[in-house]
Amino acid sequence: MTDTMSPFAGGIVGTPRLRKEDPPLLTGESKFIDDLQLPGALWISLVRSPHAHARIDAIDASAALAVDGVVAVYTGADLEGDWAGPLPCAWPVTDDMKNPAHLPLAVGKANFAGDAVAVVVATSRYAAADGVEGVVVDYEPLEAVVDVRDAASDRLVIHEDCGTNVAYDWELTPDPDGVAAAFQDAVHHVTETYVHQRLIPAPMETRGVAVVPAPHNGDMTLYSSTQIPHVLKVMASLTLGVPEQKLRVVAPSVGGGFGCKLNVYAEELVCMTLANRHGVPVRWTETRTEASTATIQGRAQRQTIELAADADGKLTGVRATLLADMGAYLQLVGPGVPLLGAFLYHGLYDVPVYSFTCRSVFTNLTPTDAYRGAGRPEATYAIERAMDSLAVAVGVGQDEIRSRNFIPTEKFPYDSPAGLIFDSGNYQPTLDRAKELVDWDGRRAEQAERRATGSTMHLGLGISSYVEMCGLAPSRTLAALNYGAGGWESATVRILPTCKVQVVTGATPHGQGHETSWSMIVADRLGVDPDDVEVLHSDTAISPLGMDTYGSRSLSVGGTALWMATDKVVEKARAIAAHMLEASAEDLEFAGGTFTVKGSPDKEVPLAGVAFGAFTAHDLPDGMEPNLEAQVTWDPGNFVFPFGTHIAVVEVDEETGAVELVDYAAVDDCGNQINPMIVEGQLHGGIVQGVAQALWEEAIYDADGQLRSANLADYLVPSAAECIDMKLDHTVTPSPTNPMGVKGIGEAGTIASTPAVMNAVVDALRPMGITDVRMPASPMTVRRAIEAAGGAS
Amino acid sequence: MEVSVTVNGTGRSADVEPRTLLVHYLRDDLGLTGTNIGCDTSSCGACTVLVDGRSAKSCTLLAAQVDGAEVTTIEGLATADGLHPMQQAFHECHALQCGYCTPGMVMAAVSLVDEYDDLDAAGVRVGLEGNLCRCTGYQNIVRAVLAASE
Ligand code: FES
Ligand code: FES
């Protein structure tokens, strides 16, 4: 579908453009953290608890110290005095939230398998790893708490000083009486419980850290494979007591993040403190096995959702309750993850009353935190699965139940029952188009025929219509949610004397293609070639102001700052051009990189002339500063709310339980698109990540809290062989909250795809009486569900 | 021990511990950091290089095992005239995002196209099963490999 509402006139934005990021990545020229050459650097390797819960009685490092190349070994107790504070949690969602001290190296007790208890410093990575083998830790194993319900019972309290395993209770019920009445009067009352398994984010590049000190002037540079160099600078400075002005944080090329690099980790602080102590660079690269336990995990929630509806299946109330697993400690934004979904358990449906409550508990497992979508995939999963149950209860199709409940287009901006204002939406066309793409009626007929002929290869169709809130976030809203920082973003546009352009952004890309998209925005508006725009980022010395990249925020927040900085620089150029042309600024038009006096087309000056004039400063208007540069920090007034409908078609083999994805359509609306090629790429990857939750991935823990899927042989990140070609289309409903009319797209695919696939799996099996299958729907899980339902054995 | 290989057409050698993996030899001893490491169970393919023309996971080989062999890494594909056709196809098909899997994926794809004459999409998907990408969902990678195979 075509877009007729774009504010861009330069012919660059809105058309696919190949990425300028690619050549260095394609040739091996890019430098990821482990590629940095740091002569004389010491390597560290962490001694990690093999037990999920254990007292640390004694640590004997003598054998390690005898290893050739090992320089030192430090225990948690040795370094305890180095920390000005524990690892930070920036989101104390309630005033009485329990936040157990989380030291970079555990002291006294390890609380999950993977908790670091000591560090070996050596002259090479091999020697550091050998040293770890030589550290003998005397553990007294304790019983582990691995199940959220067990944790909530407080049968065994993990952090004695907290007195309970409950980190917090949080509720959002604007109209309790209304909710009670809705359920009392409901004709249909659907109650469903779903489990979100733990997921391992698994970016292909693991984490890594390198710290370069300058002992004599006190400077320190922290290189980290992180999504958040700016946030990290503030947090590391507070946690270590390093003067912030002396600290520079650089994220080199980052090989994917998906939320797991949106954190402040022990290894960053340990490398910093050891670089201080030893006065030389100190570095660490995570192994994949370490990444499975020492890097945060995602999801890990039990949810109960209830729908109240009238006789026609029109929703009259939604109530959701959550039991969320924080893991052993609270990470940077972990407690806030359920809150990011808390407003969306009614999905994109028009519901008068709403209630959400969440209890978050500690377990002896790896801490959880933001993973692609963070809260919104969980919310979407609950409502979209439950809508299918409602369709069955009412006796209408899954498509019809949604159409009956979509927020009508004329209600936008929509005051949601959870207290948000949905910016814009037009939901029905996405459902209609997605049905077309998978030949919905044809597939339904095929399904019926297979059932009629007794085929054991069952076809299932699953719909997932979604809306999400992204573009994190209005700072005042974050304050109301007790978040410890703001949600603004910064951009600088600098037109150089030769009319080449430098853009500085506070967003921190790690695969999303900001350099290309940001260049397109500026080039489109300034009338320059995108290749003449250089985008600088990810280094706090170059880009001092920023809030980084997560929550699908870069374009709608950082891009808006960029739009405004471009405006500002054009206004300055206009004033200079007016001076040069002896015209008034209001009489100038700016198009195609040239200022022209309206009505006198021969009176013109190109931007290049203005740029050089601003540089020489020989003849500027009185009082004007030389040079063409503008910086803007923008704090959004609202979130943005992308939406769409995805449909999955699966085939389930009744005999083996194998599920195969046979068709997939996605119709998404992220408002105006800057680079449609990049939008599609984000969707492809996001969809596969969500499908993977439905069908393949799970961090499997045993009863002792041992991770049984700690590497890529056992944790099933899909390969090309399991994936299929997806059919994509889009609609365009611009957001009125920002001048470009854009919304985010980085998480949409993941948010939408998991319930689409699981609805399809359940749709295939529903004639057997199956109403839920636990994720991931592996052959064994599906077979068990079939057997439990009394189906074929 | 001394290990000598011809890397990207140039004879190189270094004195390494006998247990040194080929990938560490390339990265740490020869400074060729384009070849990446993504796992410790030979599952991800990020480390794929060509050894005597065929793709191999350089984390599963000891440097000593390739003594005397010809190794091609991602640094050896592009020429002064520009990107290798497979690199160009990845660029044109938007087959990379973060780019971390890309060197290994490109090397595996070069070897795959070299080995099979009439690849179709299914063949590419199975042929690249040993190379994981977390960003792209593979759709554009498959497209790129097919485009480069023509
Ligand atoms: S690093 Fe060699 S296969 Fe993963
Ligand atoms: S492009 Fe990021 S892992 Fe493939």
GROMACS .gro file of C-alpha atoms in nm, chain B residues 50-51 84:
model
    3
  843LEU     CA    1   3.817  -2.203   0.362
  844VAL     CA    2   4.092  -2.461   0.408
  877HIS     CA    3   3.355  -1.055  -0.401
   0.00000   0.00000   0.00000
